[in-house]
Coordinates of C-alpha atoms in Angstrom, one line a residue:
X850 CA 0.9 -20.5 -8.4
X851 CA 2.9 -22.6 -5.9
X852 CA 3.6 -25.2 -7.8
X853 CA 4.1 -22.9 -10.9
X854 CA 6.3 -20.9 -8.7
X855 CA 8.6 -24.3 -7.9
X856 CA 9.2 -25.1 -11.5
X857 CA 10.2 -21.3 -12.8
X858 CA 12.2 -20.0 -9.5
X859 CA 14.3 -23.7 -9.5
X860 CA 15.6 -26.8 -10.2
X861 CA 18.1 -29.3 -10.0
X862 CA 21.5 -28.5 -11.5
X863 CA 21.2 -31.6 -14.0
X864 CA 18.5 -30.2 -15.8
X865 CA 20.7 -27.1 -16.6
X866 CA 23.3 -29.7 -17.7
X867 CA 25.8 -29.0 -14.8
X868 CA 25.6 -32.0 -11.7
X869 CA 29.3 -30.8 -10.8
X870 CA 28.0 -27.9 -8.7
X871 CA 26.5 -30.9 -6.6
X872 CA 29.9 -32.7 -6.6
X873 CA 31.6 -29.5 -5.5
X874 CA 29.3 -29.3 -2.5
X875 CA 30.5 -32.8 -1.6
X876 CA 34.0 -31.9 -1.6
X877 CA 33.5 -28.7 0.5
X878 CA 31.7 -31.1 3.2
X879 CA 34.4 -33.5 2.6
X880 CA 37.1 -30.7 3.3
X881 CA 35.2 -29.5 6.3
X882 CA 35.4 -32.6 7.6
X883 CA 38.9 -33.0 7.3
X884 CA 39.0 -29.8 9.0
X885 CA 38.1 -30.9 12.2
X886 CA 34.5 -30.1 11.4
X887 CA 30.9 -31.9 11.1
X888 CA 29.1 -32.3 7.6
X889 CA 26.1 -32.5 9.7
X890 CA 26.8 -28.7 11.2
X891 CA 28.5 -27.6 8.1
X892 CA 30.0 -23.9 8.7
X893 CA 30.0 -22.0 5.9
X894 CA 32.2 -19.0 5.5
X895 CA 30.3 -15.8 4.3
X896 CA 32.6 -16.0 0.8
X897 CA 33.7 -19.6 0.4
X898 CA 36.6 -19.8 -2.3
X899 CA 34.5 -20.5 -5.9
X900 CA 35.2 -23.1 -8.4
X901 CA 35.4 -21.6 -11.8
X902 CA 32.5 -21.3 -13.3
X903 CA 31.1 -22.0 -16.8
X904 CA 28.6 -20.3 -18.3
X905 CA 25.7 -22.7 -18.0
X906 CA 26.6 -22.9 -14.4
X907 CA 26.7 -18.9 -14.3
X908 CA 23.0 -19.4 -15.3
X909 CA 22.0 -21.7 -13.1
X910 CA 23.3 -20.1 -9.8
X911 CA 21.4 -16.5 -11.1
X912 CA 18.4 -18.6 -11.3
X913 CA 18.6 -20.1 -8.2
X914 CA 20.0 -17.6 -5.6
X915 CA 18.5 -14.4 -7.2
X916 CA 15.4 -16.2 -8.7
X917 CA 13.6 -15.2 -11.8
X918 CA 12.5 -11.7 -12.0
X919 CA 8.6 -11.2 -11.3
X920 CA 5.9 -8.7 -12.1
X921 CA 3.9 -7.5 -9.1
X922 CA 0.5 -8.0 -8.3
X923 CA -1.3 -6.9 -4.8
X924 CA -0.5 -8.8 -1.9
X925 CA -2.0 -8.8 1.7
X926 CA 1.2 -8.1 3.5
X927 CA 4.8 -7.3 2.9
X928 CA 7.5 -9.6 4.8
X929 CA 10.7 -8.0 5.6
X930 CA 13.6 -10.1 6.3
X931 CA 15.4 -8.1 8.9
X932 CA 18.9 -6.3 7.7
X933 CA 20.4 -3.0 8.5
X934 CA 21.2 -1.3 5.1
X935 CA 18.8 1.6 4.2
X936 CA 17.8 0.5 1.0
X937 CA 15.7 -2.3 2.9
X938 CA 13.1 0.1 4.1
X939 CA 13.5 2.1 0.7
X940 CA 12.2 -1.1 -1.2
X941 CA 9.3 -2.2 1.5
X942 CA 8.6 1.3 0.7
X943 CA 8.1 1.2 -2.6
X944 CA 5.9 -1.6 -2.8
X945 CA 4.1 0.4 -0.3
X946 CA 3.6 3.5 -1.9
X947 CA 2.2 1.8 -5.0
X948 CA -0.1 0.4 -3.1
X949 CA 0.8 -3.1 -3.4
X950 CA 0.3 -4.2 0.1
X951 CA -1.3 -2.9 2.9
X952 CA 0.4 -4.1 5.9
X953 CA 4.0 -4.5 5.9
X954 CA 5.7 -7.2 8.8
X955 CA 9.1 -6.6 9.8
X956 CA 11.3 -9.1 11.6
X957 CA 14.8 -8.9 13.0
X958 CA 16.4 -8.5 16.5
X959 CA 19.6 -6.9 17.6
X960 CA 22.8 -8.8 17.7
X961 CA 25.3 -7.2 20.3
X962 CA 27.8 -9.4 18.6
X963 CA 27.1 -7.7 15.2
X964 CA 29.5 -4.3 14.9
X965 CA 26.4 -1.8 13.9
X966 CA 27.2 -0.4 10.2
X967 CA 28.1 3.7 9.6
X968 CA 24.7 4.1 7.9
X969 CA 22.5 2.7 10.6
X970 CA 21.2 5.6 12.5
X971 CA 19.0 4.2 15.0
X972 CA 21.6 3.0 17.9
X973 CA 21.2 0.0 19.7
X974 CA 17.4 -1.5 18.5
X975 CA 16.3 -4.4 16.8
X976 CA 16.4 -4.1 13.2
X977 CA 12.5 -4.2 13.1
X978 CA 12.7 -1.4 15.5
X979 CA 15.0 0.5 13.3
X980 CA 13.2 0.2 9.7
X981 CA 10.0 0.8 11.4
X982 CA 11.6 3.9 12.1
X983 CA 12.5 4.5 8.8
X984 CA 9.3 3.5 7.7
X985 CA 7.2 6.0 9.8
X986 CA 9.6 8.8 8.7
X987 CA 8.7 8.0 4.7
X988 CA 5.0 7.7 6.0
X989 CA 3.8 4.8 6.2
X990 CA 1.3 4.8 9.2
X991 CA 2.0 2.9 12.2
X992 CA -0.4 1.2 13.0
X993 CA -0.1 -0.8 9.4
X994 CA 3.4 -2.0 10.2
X995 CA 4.1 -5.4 12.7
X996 CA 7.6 -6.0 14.5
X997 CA 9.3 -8.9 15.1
X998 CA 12.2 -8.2 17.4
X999 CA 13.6 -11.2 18.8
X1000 CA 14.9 -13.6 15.8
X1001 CA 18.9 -13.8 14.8
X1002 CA 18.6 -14.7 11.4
X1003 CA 16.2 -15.7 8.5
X1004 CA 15.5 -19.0 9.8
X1005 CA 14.2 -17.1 13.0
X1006 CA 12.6 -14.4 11.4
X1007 CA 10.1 -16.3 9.7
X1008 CA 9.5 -19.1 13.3
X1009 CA 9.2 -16.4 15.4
X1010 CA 7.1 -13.6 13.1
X1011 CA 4.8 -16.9 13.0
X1012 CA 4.5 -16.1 16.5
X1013 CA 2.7 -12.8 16.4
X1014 CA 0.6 -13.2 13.2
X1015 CA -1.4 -15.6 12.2
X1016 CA -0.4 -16.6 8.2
X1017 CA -3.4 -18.7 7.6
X1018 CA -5.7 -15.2 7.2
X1019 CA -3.6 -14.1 3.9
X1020 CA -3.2 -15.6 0.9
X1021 CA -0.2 -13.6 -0.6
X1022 CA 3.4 -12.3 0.5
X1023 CA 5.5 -9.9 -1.2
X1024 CA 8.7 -10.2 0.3
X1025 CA 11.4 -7.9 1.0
X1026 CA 15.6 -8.2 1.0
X1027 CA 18.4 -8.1 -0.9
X1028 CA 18.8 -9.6 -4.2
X1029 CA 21.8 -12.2 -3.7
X1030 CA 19.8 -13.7 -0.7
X1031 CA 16.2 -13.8 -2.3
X1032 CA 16.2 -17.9 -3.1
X1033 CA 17.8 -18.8 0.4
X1034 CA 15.1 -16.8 2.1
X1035 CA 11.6 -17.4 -0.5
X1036 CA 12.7 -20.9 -0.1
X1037 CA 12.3 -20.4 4.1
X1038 CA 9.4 -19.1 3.5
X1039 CA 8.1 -21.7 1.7
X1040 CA 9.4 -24.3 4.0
X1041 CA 7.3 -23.1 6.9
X1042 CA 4.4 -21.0 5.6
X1043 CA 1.2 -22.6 4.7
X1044 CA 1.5 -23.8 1.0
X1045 CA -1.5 -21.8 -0.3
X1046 CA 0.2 -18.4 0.3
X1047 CA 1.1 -17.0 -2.8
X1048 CA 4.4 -15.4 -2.4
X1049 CA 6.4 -13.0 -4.4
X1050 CA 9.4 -10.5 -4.4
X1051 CA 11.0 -7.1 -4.4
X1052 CA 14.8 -6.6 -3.9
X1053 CA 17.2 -4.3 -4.1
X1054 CA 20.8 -4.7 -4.8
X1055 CA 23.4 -3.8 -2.8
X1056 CA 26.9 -2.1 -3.7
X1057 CA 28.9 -4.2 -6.2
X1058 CA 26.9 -7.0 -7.0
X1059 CA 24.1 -7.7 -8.9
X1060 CA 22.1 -11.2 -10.3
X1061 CA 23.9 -9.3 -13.6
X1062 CA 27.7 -8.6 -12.4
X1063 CA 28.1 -10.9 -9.8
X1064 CA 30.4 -13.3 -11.4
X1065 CA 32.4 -10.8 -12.8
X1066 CA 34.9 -10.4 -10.3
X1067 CA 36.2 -12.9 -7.1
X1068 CA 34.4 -11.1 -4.2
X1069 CA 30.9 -11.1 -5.4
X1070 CA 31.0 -14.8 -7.1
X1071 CA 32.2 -16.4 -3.6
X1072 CA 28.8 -14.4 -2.0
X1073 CA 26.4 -16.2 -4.5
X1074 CA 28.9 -19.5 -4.6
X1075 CA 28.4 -19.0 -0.5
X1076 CA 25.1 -18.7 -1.0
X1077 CA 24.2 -21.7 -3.4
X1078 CA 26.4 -24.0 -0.5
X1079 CA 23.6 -22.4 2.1
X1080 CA 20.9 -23.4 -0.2
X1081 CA 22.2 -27.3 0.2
X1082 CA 23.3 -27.1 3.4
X1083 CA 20.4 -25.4 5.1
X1084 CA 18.2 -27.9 2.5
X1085 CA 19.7 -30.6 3.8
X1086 CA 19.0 -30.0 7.6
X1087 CA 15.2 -28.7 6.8
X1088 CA 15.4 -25.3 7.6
X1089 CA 14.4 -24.7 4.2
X1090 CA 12.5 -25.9 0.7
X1091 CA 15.5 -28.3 -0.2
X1092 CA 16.7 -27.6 -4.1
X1093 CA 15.8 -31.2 -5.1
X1094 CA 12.4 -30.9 -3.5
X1095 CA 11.3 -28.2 -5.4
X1096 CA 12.2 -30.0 -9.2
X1097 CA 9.9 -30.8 -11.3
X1098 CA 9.1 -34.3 -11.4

């Protein structure tokens, strides 16, 4: 299924007939280092200003950031990148309640730096802490849900839930977040996760954007064009499944 999985969720841009998307990557490092900035540490703003897009490129970038849409099978364990919005726990609890996992790991700290949003209602906790919470209160047992609460971001989330659980016992993930970020974190998964685990995923979309709608206006194409730049950039440094390693050969 892994390798299956490799083929269907990605690719490189030339096979869907667009290499420019690669040469506008190499222009944004080029303009970040004119900047005052390294390519090697590449910042990359949350919504980087878009190239226009055509609409075999349109394709490609749903493929790639939102993946392909999959049909859920029972998994050992749900994995849930760790975010604040209330639909996250609403989705792990789906996948839940139709009983297509039986343990459900959360991971996510709590940034002081990070202004908390209107709808979280748990204070000051990590966001493990929090959908736990949420979690228990839509009845889901305790003692079936694990916390992370230390990591910062996806990266971390999956290094440091590797920490507390031991991923060589299962042999499939289903895992958890929101839609525009579902390539950028299945491929960080796959980067550090034994390659025998069979992973999948559930997502929900927030306000706005969707892999349908989201080049339809400015905002919501600079998230997935902001996105795609992550995919290369954290690619490039190994912090996850490069795009060119996961083409078929």
């Amino acid at each position: 299924f892994r390798s299956l999985a490799r083929v269907v969720y990605s690719g490189h841009p030339r096979e869907y007939g667009v290499p420019c998307l690669h040469r506008l990557y190499a222009q944004t490092q080029l303009s970040t280092v004119l900047a005052g900035r390294t390519a090697i540490r590449m910042e990359i703003p949350r919504k980087p200003k878009p190239p226009e897009l055509n609409s075999e490129q349109i394709d490609y970038l749903t493929k790639t950031v939102f993946l392909q849409k999959n049909d859920l099978v029972k998994a050992d364990i749900a994995f849930v990148f760790g975010g604040r919005h209330p639909a996250l726990g609403e989705c792990a609890f789906d996948v839940f309640k139709r009983g297509l996992c039986d343990r459900i790991l959360i991971a996510g700290g709590y940034n002081s730096k990070v202004q908390l949003p209107e709808y979280w209602n748990y204070g000051e906790v990590a966001e493990s802490v929090g959908v736990k919470t949420q979690l228990i209160g839509l009845g889901v047992p305790e003692e079936l849900i694990i916390t992370e609460d230390k990591s910062l971001n996806s990266l971390e989330n999956v290094l440091f839930a590797k920490r507390i659980f031991d991923f060589a016992k299962i042999k499939s993930i289903i895992l958890v977040t929101k839609s525009f970020v579902t390539g950028r974190h299945y491929r960080t998964l796959i980067r550090h996760l034994p390659n025998t685990i069979r992973i999948q995923h559930s997502t929900y979309d927030t306000p706005g954007i969707n892999r349908d709608n989201w080049h339809c206006c400015e905002s919501t194409r600079a998230l997935v064009w902001g996105e795609y730049l992550r995919l290369l950039e954290y690619g490039n440094k190994g912090d996850i499944e490069p795009l060119n390693g996961l083409c078929p050969t």
